[in-house]
mmCIF file of C-alpha atoms in Angstrom:
data_model
loop_
_atom_site.group_PDB
_atom_site.id
_atom_site.type_symbol
_atom_site.label_atom_id
_atom_site.label_comp_id
_atom_site.label_asym_id
_atom_site.label_seq_id
_atom_site.Cartn_x
_atom_site.Cartn_y
_atom_site.Cartn_z
ATOM 1 C CA MET A 311 144.334 112.276 73.013
ATOM 2 C CA TYR A 312 142.750 113.377 76.290
ATOM 3 C CA THR A 313 139.378 111.763 75.604
ATOM 4 C CA ARG A 314 140.867 108.266 75.417
ATOM 5 C CA TYR A 315 142.446 108.660 78.856
ATOM 6 C CA VAL A 316 139.208 110.036 80.308
ATOM 7 C CA TYR A 317 137.310 107.064 78.850
ATOM 8 C CA LEU A 318 139.780 104.550 80.309
ATOM 9 C CA PHE A 319 139.569 106.263 83.697
ATOM 10 C CA TYR A 320 135.773 106.030 83.625
ATOM 11 C CA ALA A 321 135.971 102.360 82.613
ATOM 12 C CA THR A 322 138.346 101.360 85.410
ATOM 13 C CA ARG A 323 136.853 103.594 88.107
ATOM 14 C CA PHE A 324 133.107 103.414 87.315
ATOM 15 C CA SER A 325 132.479 99.969 85.845
ATOM 16 C CA ASP A 326 129.020 99.945 87.422
ATOM 17 C CA ARG A 327 127.879 102.987 85.427
ATOM 18 C CA PRO A 328 126.632 102.452 81.843
ATOM 19 C CA ILE A 329 128.253 105.579 80.408
ATOM 20 C CA GLU A 330 128.355 105.940 76.620
ATOM 21 C CA PHE A 331 130.819 108.238 74.839
ATOM 22 C CA PHE A 332 130.189 109.673 71.364
ATOM 23 C CA ASN A 333 133.071 111.249 69.466
ATOM 24 C CA CYS A 334 131.659 114.282 67.663
ATOM 25 C CA GLY A 335 134.950 116.037 67.002
ATOM 26 C CA SER A 336 135.484 117.488 63.550
ATOM 27 C CA ALA A 337 138.860 118.416 62.078
ATOM 28 C CA GLY A 338 139.359 122.119 61.420
ATOM 29 C CA ASP A 339 136.024 122.929 63.019
ATOM 30 C CA THR A 340 134.761 126.219 64.419
ATOM 31 C CA ALA A 341 131.924 127.048 66.777
ATOM 32 C CA LYS A 342 130.032 128.567 63.831
ATOM 33 C CA ASN A 343 130.240 125.309 61.888
ATOM 34 C CA GLY A 344 129.331 123.406 65.043
ATOM 35 C CA LEU A 345 125.953 125.110 64.840
ATOM 36 C CA VAL A 346 125.484 123.781 61.310
ATOM 37 C CA ARG A 347 126.087 120.166 62.280
ATOM 38 C CA LEU A 348 124.610 120.228 65.788
ATOM 39 C CA GLU A 349 121.339 118.450 64.997
ATOM 40 C CA LYS A 350 122.644 115.840 62.576
ATOM 41 C CA ASP A 351 125.979 115.122 64.165
ATOM 42 C CA VAL A 352 125.485 115.606 67.909
ATOM 43 C CA LEU A 353 121.858 115.664 68.999
ATOM 44 C CA ARG A 354 121.060 112.562 66.937
ATOM 45 C CA HIS A 355 122.825 110.580 69.691
ATOM 46 C CA LYS A 356 120.340 111.941 72.248
ATOM 47 C CA PRO A 357 123.131 112.887 74.671
ATOM 48 C CA THR A 358 122.526 113.820 78.282
ATOM 49 C CA VAL A 359 125.822 115.732 78.498
ATOM 50 C CA VAL A 360 127.834 117.536 75.815
ATOM 51 C CA THR A 361 131.345 118.925 76.185
ATOM 52 C CA ILE A 362 132.126 121.959 74.028
ATOM 53 C CA MET A 363 135.646 123.097 73.188
ATOM 54 C CA TYR A 364 136.220 125.564 70.360
ATOM 55 C CA GLY A 365 138.687 128.312 69.639
ATOM 56 C CA MET A 366 141.807 126.977 67.920
ATOM 57 C CA ASN A 367 140.315 127.398 64.452
ATOM 58 C CA ASP A 368 137.892 130.199 65.341
ATOM 59 C CA VAL A 369 140.675 132.740 65.935
ATOM 60 C CA ARG A 370 141.963 132.281 62.359
ATOM 61 C CA ARG A 371 145.603 131.636 63.121
ATOM 62 C CA ALA A 372 146.719 132.849 59.692
ATOM 63 C CA LEU A 373 145.880 136.383 60.835
ATOM 64 C CA TYR A 374 148.799 136.109 63.272
ATOM 65 C CA ALA A 375 151.390 134.632 60.911
ATOM 66 C CA ALA A 376 154.688 136.421 60.468
ATOM 67 C CA GLY A 377 154.430 138.979 57.709
ATOM 68 C CA ALA A 378 150.639 139.156 57.764
ATOM 69 C CA ASP A 379 149.390 142.468 56.351
ATOM 70 C CA GLN A 380 148.884 144.811 59.284
ATOM 71 C CA ALA A 381 146.325 147.053 57.573
ATOM 72 C CA GLY A 382 143.070 146.324 59.356
ATOM 73 C CA ILE A 383 144.446 143.089 60.759
ATOM 74 C CA GLN A 384 143.287 143.786 64.310
ATOM 75 C CA THR A 385 139.765 144.417 63.082
ATOM 76 C CA GLN A 386 139.768 141.002 61.416
ATOM 77 C CA ARG A 387 141.126 139.370 64.535
ATOM 78 C CA ASP A 388 138.465 140.994 66.690
ATOM 79 C CA ALA A 389 135.762 139.989 64.213
ATOM 80 C CA ALA A 390 136.892 136.341 64.368
ATOM 81 C CA VAL A 391 136.634 136.297 68.163
ATOM 82 C CA LYS A 392 133.292 138.099 68.011
ATOM 83 C CA THR A 393 131.899 135.412 65.684
ATOM 84 C CA HIS A 394 133.206 132.742 68.041
ATOM 85 C CA VAL A 395 131.525 134.362 71.042
ATOM 86 C CA ALA A 396 128.155 134.660 69.276
ATOM 87 C CA SER A 397 128.313 131.068 67.982
ATOM 88 C CA MET A 398 129.192 129.661 71.409
ATOM 89 C CA LYS A 399 126.249 131.497 72.938
ATOM 90 C CA GLU A 400 123.886 130.057 70.325
ATOM 91 C CA LEU A 401 125.330 126.569 70.791
ATOM 92 C CA SER A 402 124.715 126.864 74.516
ATOM 93 C CA ASP A 403 121.151 128.105 74.005
ATOM 94 C CA ARG A 404 120.253 125.328 71.577
ATOM 95 C CA LEU A 405 121.730 122.609 73.777
ATOM 96 C CA LYS A 406 119.939 123.982 76.815
ATOM 97 C CA THR A 407 116.658 124.029 74.877
ATOM 98 C CA ALA A 408 117.292 120.383 73.973
ATOM 99 C CA GLY A 409 117.614 119.576 77.683
ATOM 100 C CA VAL A 410 121.308 118.726 77.465
ATOM 101 C CA ARG A 411 123.713 119.438 80.303
ATOM 102 C CA ARG A 412 126.647 121.469 78.995
ATOM 103 C CA ILE A 413 130.307 121.370 79.981
ATOM 104 C CA PHE A 414 132.348 124.189 78.478
ATOM 105 C CA ILE A 415 136.042 123.481 78.017
ATOM 106 C CA THR A 416 138.441 126.348 77.513
ATOM 107 C CA PRO A 417 140.678 125.721 74.474
ATOM 108 C CA SER A 418 144.057 124.101 74.925
ATOM 109 C CA PRO A 419 146.841 126.622 74.306
ATOM 110 C CA PHE A 420 148.633 127.512 71.119
ATOM 111 C CA ASP A 421 152.261 127.373 72.201
ATOM 112 C CA ASP A 422 153.658 130.627 70.841
ATOM 113 C CA THR A 423 156.415 130.749 73.476
ATOM 114 C CA VAL A 424 158.323 127.480 72.935
ATOM 115 C CA ALA A 425 161.697 127.887 71.197
ATOM 116 C CA LEU A 426 161.088 126.183 67.856
ATOM 117 C CA GLN A 427 162.077 127.052 64.311
ATOM 118 C CA SER A 428 158.461 127.301 63.162
ATOM 119 C CA ASP A 429 156.592 130.597 63.018
ATOM 120 C CA ARG A 430 155.524 131.665 66.523
ATOM 121 C CA SER A 431 152.329 133.317 65.284
ATOM 122 C CA ALA A 432 152.600 135.555 68.340
ATOM 123 C CA GLY A 433 149.223 136.572 69.697
ATOM 124 C CA VAL A 434 147.311 133.394 68.878
ATOM 125 C CA ASN A 435 147.375 132.176 72.457
ATOM 126 C CA ALA A 436 146.205 135.553 73.732
ATOM 127 C CA ALA A 437 143.274 135.319 71.320
ATOM 128 C CA LEU A 438 142.535 131.842 72.658
ATOM 129 C CA GLY A 439 142.617 133.414 76.107
ATOM 130 C CA ARG A 440 139.725 135.627 75.006
ATOM 131 C CA CYS A 441 137.843 132.516 73.843
ATOM 132 C CA ALA A 442 138.597 130.907 77.204
ATOM 133 C CA GLU A 443 137.244 133.902 79.084
ATOM 134 C CA ASN A 444 134.071 133.702 77.016
ATOM 135 C CA ALA A 445 133.667 130.010 77.934
ATOM 136 C CA ARG A 446 134.073 130.877 81.612
ATOM 137 C CA GLY A 447 131.452 133.587 81.327
ATOM 138 C CA LEU A 448 129.009 131.336 79.479
ATOM 139 C CA ALA A 449 129.356 128.604 82.079
ATOM 140 C CA ALA A 450 128.703 131.046 84.905
ATOM 141 C CA ALA A 451 125.764 132.721 83.167
ATOM 142 C CA THR A 452 123.985 129.626 81.859
ATOM 143 C CA ASP A 453 124.217 127.144 84.731
ATOM 144 C CA ALA A 454 126.770 125.022 82.874
ATOM 145 C CA SER A 455 129.967 123.378 84.080
ATOM 146 C CA LEU A 456 133.480 124.485 83.173
ATOM 147 C CA ILE A 457 136.752 122.658 82.612
ATOM 148 C CA ASP A 458 139.757 124.931 82.202
ATOM 149 C CA PHE A 459 142.589 123.772 79.969
ATOM 150 C CA HIS A 460 143.864 127.121 78.752
ATOM 151 C CA ALA A 461 144.983 128.861 81.951
ATOM 152 C CA PRO A 462 146.702 125.958 83.774
ATOM 153 C CA MET A 463 148.359 124.574 80.635
ATOM 154 C CA THR A 464 149.648 128.004 79.623
ATOM 155 C CA ALA A 465 150.992 128.550 83.139
ATOM 156 C CA LEU A 466 152.668 125.119 83.214
ATOM 157 C CA ASN A 467 154.221 125.731 79.803
ATOM 158 C CA LEU A 468 155.695 129.061 80.887
ATOM 159 C CA GLN A 469 156.936 127.636 84.186
ATOM 160 C CA ARG A 470 158.799 124.794 82.478
ATOM 161 C CA GLN A 471 160.058 126.944 79.621
ATOM 162 C CA ALA A 472 161.775 129.233 82.125
ATOM 163 C CA ALA A 473 164.217 126.354 82.702
ATOM 164 C CA ASP A 474 164.003 124.725 79.271
ATOM 165 C CA PRO A 475 162.950 127.034 76.382
ATOM 166 C CA LYS A 476 162.276 123.973 74.180
ATOM 167 C CA PHE A 477 159.782 122.390 76.578
ATOM 168 C CA THR A 478 156.213 122.203 75.291
ATOM 169 C CA LEU A 479 152.997 120.562 76.452
ATOM 170 C CA ILE A 480 151.666 120.899 72.939
ATOM 171 C CA GLY A 481 154.043 119.695 70.253
ATOM 172 C CA PRO A 482 156.116 120.726 67.255
ATOM 173 C CA ASP A 483 153.158 122.242 65.398
ATOM 174 C CA ARG A 484 152.264 124.393 68.462
ATOM 175 C CA VAL A 485 148.592 123.272 68.083
ATOM 176 C CA HIS A 486 148.000 119.592 68.805
ATOM 177 C CA PRO A 487 148.879 118.167 72.244
ATOM 178 C CA LYS A 488 150.260 114.659 72.009
ATOM 179 C CA GLU A 489 150.342 111.938 74.663
ATOM 180 C CA VAL A 490 151.889 113.869 77.555
ATOM 181 C CA GLY A 491 149.860 117.019 76.894
ATOM 182 C CA GLY A 492 146.740 114.923 76.404
ATOM 183 C CA PHE A 493 147.304 113.184 79.732
ATOM 184 C CA VAL A 494 147.648 116.561 81.471
ATOM 185 C CA MET A 495 144.342 117.568 79.864
ATOM 186 C CA ALA A 496 142.707 114.360 81.112
ATOM 187 C CA TYR A 497 143.978 115.111 84.625
ATOM 188 C CA LEU A 498 142.514 118.641 84.479
ATOM 189 C CA PHE A 499 139.235 117.244 83.103
ATOM 190 C CA LEU A 500 138.846 114.637 85.844
ATOM 191 C CA LYS A 501 139.841 117.029 88.630
ATOM 192 C CA ALA A 502 137.279 119.563 87.435
ATOM 193 C CA GLN A 503 134.644 116.832 87.513
ATOM 194 C CA GLY A 504 135.446 116.116 91.141
ATOM 195 C CA ALA A 505 136.964 112.661 90.666
ATOM 196 C CA THR A 506 138.233 111.397 94.010
ATOM 197 C CA PRO A 507 141.730 110.031 94.701
ATOM 198 C CA TYR A 508 140.761 106.553 95.792
ATOM 199 C CA VAL A 509 140.533 103.453 93.680
ATOM 200 C CA SER A 510 140.076 101.722 97.024
ATOM 201 C CA ASP A 511 140.971 102.297 100.668
ATOM 202 C CA ILE A 512 141.463 99.050 102.543
ATOM 203 C CA ALA A 513 142.000 99.263 106.299
ATOM 204 C CA GLU A 514 142.639 96.088 108.332
ATOM 205 C CA LYS A 515 143.832 95.325 111.875
ATOM 206 C CA ALA A 516 146.375 92.542 112.315
ATOM 207 C CA GLY A 517 145.984 92.280 116.093
ATOM 208 C CA GLY A 518 149.685 91.819 116.873
ATOM 209 C CA ARG A 519 150.287 89.011 114.381
ATOM 210 C CA SER A 520 153.277 88.378 112.121
ATOM 211 C CA GLU A 521 151.174 86.493 109.554
ATOM 212 C CA PHE A 522 147.963 88.081 108.324
ATOM 213 C CA SER A 523 145.546 87.364 105.478
ATOM 214 C CA PHE A 524 142.177 88.619 104.345
ATOM 215 C CA THR A 525 139.944 88.572 101.292
ATOM 216 C CA CYS A 526 138.176 91.567 99.788
ATOM 217 C CA THR A 527 136.647 92.944 96.605
ATOM 218 C CA GLU A 528 137.675 96.511 95.867
ATOM 219 C CA PRO A 529 135.211 98.937 94.257
ATOM 220 C CA ALA A 530 137.397 99.775 91.255
ATOM 221 C CA LEU A 531 140.600 99.068 89.349
ATOM 222 C CA PRO A 532 143.818 101.095 89.378
ATOM 223 C CA PHE A 533 144.427 103.305 86.348
ATOM 224 C CA PRO A 534 147.079 101.774 84.063
ATOM 225 C CA VAL A 535 149.095 104.832 83.022
ATOM 226 C CA PRO A 536 150.231 104.310 79.403
ATOM 227 C CA PRO A 537 154.050 104.202 79.140
ATOM 228 C CA GLU A 538 154.033 107.074 76.656
ATOM 229 C CA CYS A 539 152.372 109.252 79.334
ATOM 230 C CA ALA A 540 154.918 108.541 82.085
ATOM 231 C CA ASP A 541 156.513 111.991 81.781
ATOM 232 C CA ALA A 542 153.135 113.589 82.523
ATOM 233 C CA LEU A 543 153.356 112.193 86.057
ATOM 234 C CA LYS A 544 156.246 114.609 86.620
ATOM 235 C CA LEU A 545 154.026 117.528 85.624
ATOM 236 C CA VAL A 546 150.760 116.863 87.458
ATOM 237 C CA PRO A 547 149.994 114.975 90.712
ATOM 238 C CA PHE A 548 147.815 112.382 89.003
ATOM 239 C CA THR A 549 148.959 109.500 91.212
ATOM 240 C CA ASP A 550 148.411 111.340 94.494
ATOM 241 C CA GLU A 551 145.124 112.946 93.520
ATOM 242 C CA LEU A 552 143.447 110.395 91.238
ATOM 243 C CA ASN A 553 145.101 106.973 91.507
ATOM 244 C CA GLN A 554 145.337 105.845 95.126
ATOM 245 C CA GLN A 555 144.788 102.132 95.757
ATOM 246 C CA ARG A 556 145.555 102.374 99.447
ATOM 247 C CA LEU A 557 146.235 99.401 101.716
ATOM 248 C CA ARG A 558 146.546 100.051 105.452
ATOM 249 C CA VAL A 559 147.262 97.311 107.977
ATOM 250 C CA SER A 560 147.814 98.248 111.612
ATOM 251 C CA GLY A 561 148.930 96.153 114.584
ATOM 252 C CA LEU A 562 151.605 94.060 112.855
ATOM 253 C CA VAL A 563 154.641 92.775 114.720
ATOM 254 C CA PRO A 564 157.522 95.176 113.875
ATOM 255 C CA GLY A 565 159.529 94.151 110.830
ATOM 256 C CA THR A 566 159.471 93.919 107.037
ATOM 257 C CA TYR A 567 156.635 92.028 105.366
ATOM 258 C CA THR A 568 156.177 90.329 102.031
ATOM 259 C CA LEU A 569 152.823 91.177 100.486
ATOM 260 C CA SER A 570 151.239 88.609 98.196
ATOM 261 C CA ILE A 571 147.919 88.839 96.383
ATOM 262 C CA ASP A 572 146.339 85.566 95.261
ATOM 263 C CA GLY A 573 149.665 83.882 96.018
ATOM 264 C CA GLY A 574 151.741 86.149 93.804
ATOM 265 C CA PRO A 575 154.394 88.395 95.381
ATOM 266 C CA VAL A 576 153.734 92.134 95.093
ATOM 267 C CA GLY A 577 156.428 93.771 97.237
ATOM 268 C CA ALA A 578 158.072 94.189 100.616
ATOM 269 C CA PHE A 579 156.915 96.809 103.117
ATOM 270 C CA THR A 580 157.708 97.612 106.719
ATOM 271 C CA ASP A 581 155.060 97.523 109.406
ATOM 272 C CA ALA A 582 155.365 101.330 109.626
ATOM 273 C CA GLN A 583 154.712 101.704 105.898
ATOM 274 C CA LEU A 584 151.722 99.399 106.062
ATOM 275 C CA ASP A 585 150.368 101.229 109.090
ATOM 276 C CA ALA A 586 150.618 104.555 107.236
ATOM 277 C CA GLY A 587 149.297 103.065 103.987
ATOM 278 C CA VAL A 588 150.908 101.912 100.734
ATOM 279 C CA ASN A 589 149.640 102.761 97.257
ATOM 280 C CA LEU A 590 149.261 99.544 95.278
ATOM 281 C CA ALA A 591 148.291 101.461 92.129
ATOM 282 C CA THR A 592 151.984 102.150 91.509
ATOM 283 C CA SER A 593 152.766 98.430 91.351
ATOM 284 C CA THR A 594 152.593 96.580 88.049
ATOM 285 C CA ASP A 595 152.716 93.196 89.834
ATOM 286 C CA THR A 596 149.178 93.059 91.212
ATOM 287 C CA PRO A 597 146.357 91.067 89.606
ATOM 288 C CA GLN A 598 144.275 94.247 89.770
ATOM 289 C CA TYR A 599 146.806 96.081 87.605
ATOM 290 C CA ARG A 600 146.943 93.170 85.155
ATOM 291 C CA GLN A 601 143.153 93.258 84.936
ATOM 292 C CA ALA A 602 143.287 97.003 84.251
ATOM 293 C CA LEU A 603 145.854 96.387 81.498
ATOM 294 C CA ALA A 604 143.476 93.903 79.882
ATOM 295 C CA VAL A 605 140.779 96.592 79.952
ATOM 296 C CA ALA A 606 143.215 99.043 78.362
ATOM 297 C CA LYS A 607 143.980 96.516 75.628
ATOM 298 C CA LEU A 608 140.291 96.168 74.811
ATOM 299 C CA ASP A 609 139.992 99.931 74.804
ATOM 300 C CA GLU A 610 142.860 100.255 72.320
ATOM 301 C CA ARG A 611 140.744 98.343 69.839
ATOM 302 C CA ARG A 612 137.626 100.317 70.762
ATOM 303 C CA GLN A 613 139.536 103.549 70.167
ATOM 304 C CA ALA A 614 140.716 102.305 66.771
ATOM 305 C CA VAL A 615 137.183 101.357 65.745
ATOM 306 C CA VAL A 616 135.784 104.659 67.007
ATOM 307 C CA ARG A 617 138.402 106.551 65.005
ATOM 308 C CA ILE A 618 137.454 104.722 61.811
ATOM 309 C CA LEU A 619 133.754 105.299 62.449
ATOM 310 C CA ARG A 620 134.366 108.975 63.149
ATOM 311 C CA ASP A 621 136.286 109.378 59.885
ATOM 312 C CA LEU A 622 133.365 107.719 58.088
ATOM 313 C CA ASP A 623 130.943 110.127 59.772
ATOM 314 C CA PHE A 624 133.203 113.060 58.891
ATOM 315 C CA MET A 625 133.065 112.083 55.218
ATOM 316 C CA ASP A 626 129.363 111.199 55.306
ATOM 317 C CA LEU A 627 128.541 114.564 56.799
ATOM 318 C CA GLY A 628 129.770 116.237 53.625
ATOM 319 C CA LEU A 629 128.506 113.641 51.150
ATOM 320 C CA ASN A 630 125.185 112.258 52.385
ATOM 321 C CA PRO A 631 122.142 114.576 52.280
ATOM 322 C CA GLN A 632 120.426 112.158 54.694
ATOM 323 C CA TYR A 633 123.308 112.045 57.162
ATOM 324 C CA GLY A 634 122.067 111.284 60.635
ATOM 325 C CA VAL A 635 118.917 109.650 59.252
ATOM 326 C CA ALA A 636 120.033 107.041 56.716
ATOM 327 C CA ASP A 637 123.385 105.459 55.798
ATOM 328 C CA ASP A 638 122.376 103.999 52.440
ATOM 329 C CA PHE A 639 123.303 106.227 49.520
ATOM 330 C CA ASP A 640 125.514 106.047 46.442
ATOM 331 C CA TYR A 641 128.682 107.213 48.132
ATOM 332 C CA ARG A 642 130.883 106.331 45.165
ATOM 333 C CA ALA A 643 128.843 108.593 42.909
ATOM 334 C CA ALA A 644 128.975 111.340 45.525
ATOM 335 C CA LEU A 645 132.762 111.005 45.740
ATOM 336 C CA ALA A 646 133.080 111.073 41.947
ATOM 337 C CA LYS A 647 131.506 114.549 41.907
ATOM 338 C CA ARG A 648 134.255 115.877 44.143
ATOM 339 C CA LYS A 649 137.645 117.039 42.971
ATOM 340 C CA PRO A 650 140.381 114.514 43.823
ATOM 341 C CA PRO A 651 142.163 115.486 47.039
ATOM 342 C CA VAL A 652 145.665 116.888 46.757
ATOM 343 C CA ASP A 653 146.907 116.954 50.362
ATOM 344 C CA ALA A 654 148.051 113.790 52.149
ATOM 345 C CA TRP A 655 145.471 113.990 54.934
ATOM 346 C CA SER A 656 142.511 114.275 52.545
ATOM 347 C CA LYS A 657 143.874 111.440 50.420
ATOM 348 C CA GLN A 658 144.160 109.262 53.514
ATOM 349 C CA LEU A 659 140.588 110.089 54.520
ATOM 350 C CA ARG A 660 139.279 109.190 51.068
ATOM 351 C CA GLU A 661 141.207 105.906 50.947
ATOM 352 C CA GLY A 662 139.987 104.948 54.419
ATOM 353 C CA TYR A 663 136.434 105.862 53.482
ATOM 354 C CA LEU A 664 136.439 103.624 50.416
ATOM 355 C CA LYS A 665 137.988 100.798 52.432
ATOM 356 C CA TYR A 666 135.742 100.921 55.491
ATOM 357 C CA LYS A 667 132.441 102.358 54.281
ATOM 358 C CA PRO A 668 131.097 98.904 53.218
ATOM 359 C CA ALA A 669 131.832 97.637 56.759
ATOM 360 C CA GLN A 670 130.283 100.594 58.619
ATOM 361 C CA ALA A 671 127.407 98.629 60.160
ATOM 362 C CA GLU A 672 129.743 95.796 61.164
ATOM 363 C CA LEU A 673 132.159 98.277 62.763
ATOM 364 C CA ARG A 674 129.324 99.783 64.774
ATOM 365 C CA ARG A 675 128.400 96.350 66.064
ATOM 366 C CA GLU A 676 132.042 95.718 66.972
ATOM 367 C CA ARG A 677 132.183 99.030 68.846
ATOM 368 C CA ASP A 678 129.069 98.167 70.835
ATOM 369 C CA ALA A 679 130.418 94.699 71.608
ATOM 370 C CA LEU A 680 133.719 96.186 72.787
ATOM 371 C CA VAL A 681 131.905 98.617 75.085
ATOM 372 C CA ALA A 682 130.080 95.664 76.654
ATOM 373 C CA LYS A 683 133.325 93.671 76.964
ATOM 374 C CA ILE A 684 135.100 96.612 78.593
ATOM 375 C CA ARG A 685 132.306 97.024 81.106
ATOM 376 C CA GLU A 686 132.439 93.328 81.981
ATOM 377 C CA ALA A 687 136.239 93.198 82.065
ATOM 378 C CA SER A 688 136.349 96.213 84.398
ATOM 379 C CA LYS A 689 134.306 94.595 87.165
ATOM 380 C CA PRO A 690 136.542 94.180 90.222
ATOM 381 C CA LEU A 691 137.230 90.636 91.422
ATOM 382 C CA SER A 692 137.740 89.213 94.895
ATOM 383 C CA HIS A 693 141.382 88.803 95.919
ATOM 384 C CA ARG A 694 143.274 87.189 98.781
ATOM 385 C CA PHE A 695 145.827 89.493 100.449
ATOM 386 C CA SER A 696 148.589 87.860 102.547
ATOM 387 C CA LEU A 697 151.312 89.420 104.671
ATOM 388 C CA SER A 698 154.192 87.410 106.113
ATOM 389 C CA LEU A 699 157.130 88.634 108.220
ATOM 390 C CA LYS A 700 160.434 88.239 106.430
ATOM 391 C CA GLN A 701 162.949 86.228 108.432
ATOM 392 C CA GLY A 702 166.396 87.599 109.187
#
């Protein structure tokens, strides 16, 4: 989830930067397997920056399940982490050799403390903590960047669970963060990258007037927080630290003012509030917010197309010997050689593959067109701001 919020933030905040995202996630993946697919699945995109987050599957969660055989179990657990550490080091070395800037991300937590009926698998999160410490060490030793999910998310979980044992940033399966957890991850990601608070910071002087207007073009759009992420705003200071569309107007005649933008009412503010600064990013009535929502709508479709394309790549990676070089191969014959899937997820993947594989090239063109549309739709427009003193 977090990557979609990061992408939308980039689109609304940095419309002038031609940034391309490539989804190279792989379900059930480990750092060791990441080495296997690095060339074909990642470096084929010729990236300038790669983010690397592994651990959840590397630690072999089954080794921590209730009732697991204790004979030699710790040795197996240690061996799993050791393999992870060695694979991460090799991934870093190969990416550095390829001239790629690396951003290590510590793994999101396994929530083994939330009060749920499912098996706690106690110890998994501590093992992920070892993976996180390795990522921190690699970043420091190899001139790479670091984004920490594990420590702050674990701390926030424990803090909230002290009051509500059923609270979780992750979800009912203890593994996969959903919208709220994903939004918290996006906040941590953007803060670690040094994203600044301000969408814009408009400062005007009214010169003692009771009616005041001006026109300006802001450098960016406010971030349209998805409704399903609203609860995340209670957990992290996203609005204060990353979504400030500040309007300051000094020198107004004392009183309460109606603010309009392009003739449409936005809200009422006192002269003292306007002098101190009001955050327009929290208003859903501005044309800037409506423009950002239109960008988000385009990005919903882009995300859907990217997900389909990634599922196609996921299947192609296991079926096509020329994956990363050529798309044309007899995929139906390759599928026929495989045993029919038995679990629901694998069946869904296969059905989607058969449905969308013939349209793969067309979907890629649609993705590229959507990226261009998003970039164009994100360009800030000029707006007329008007303040008028309310009578009575």
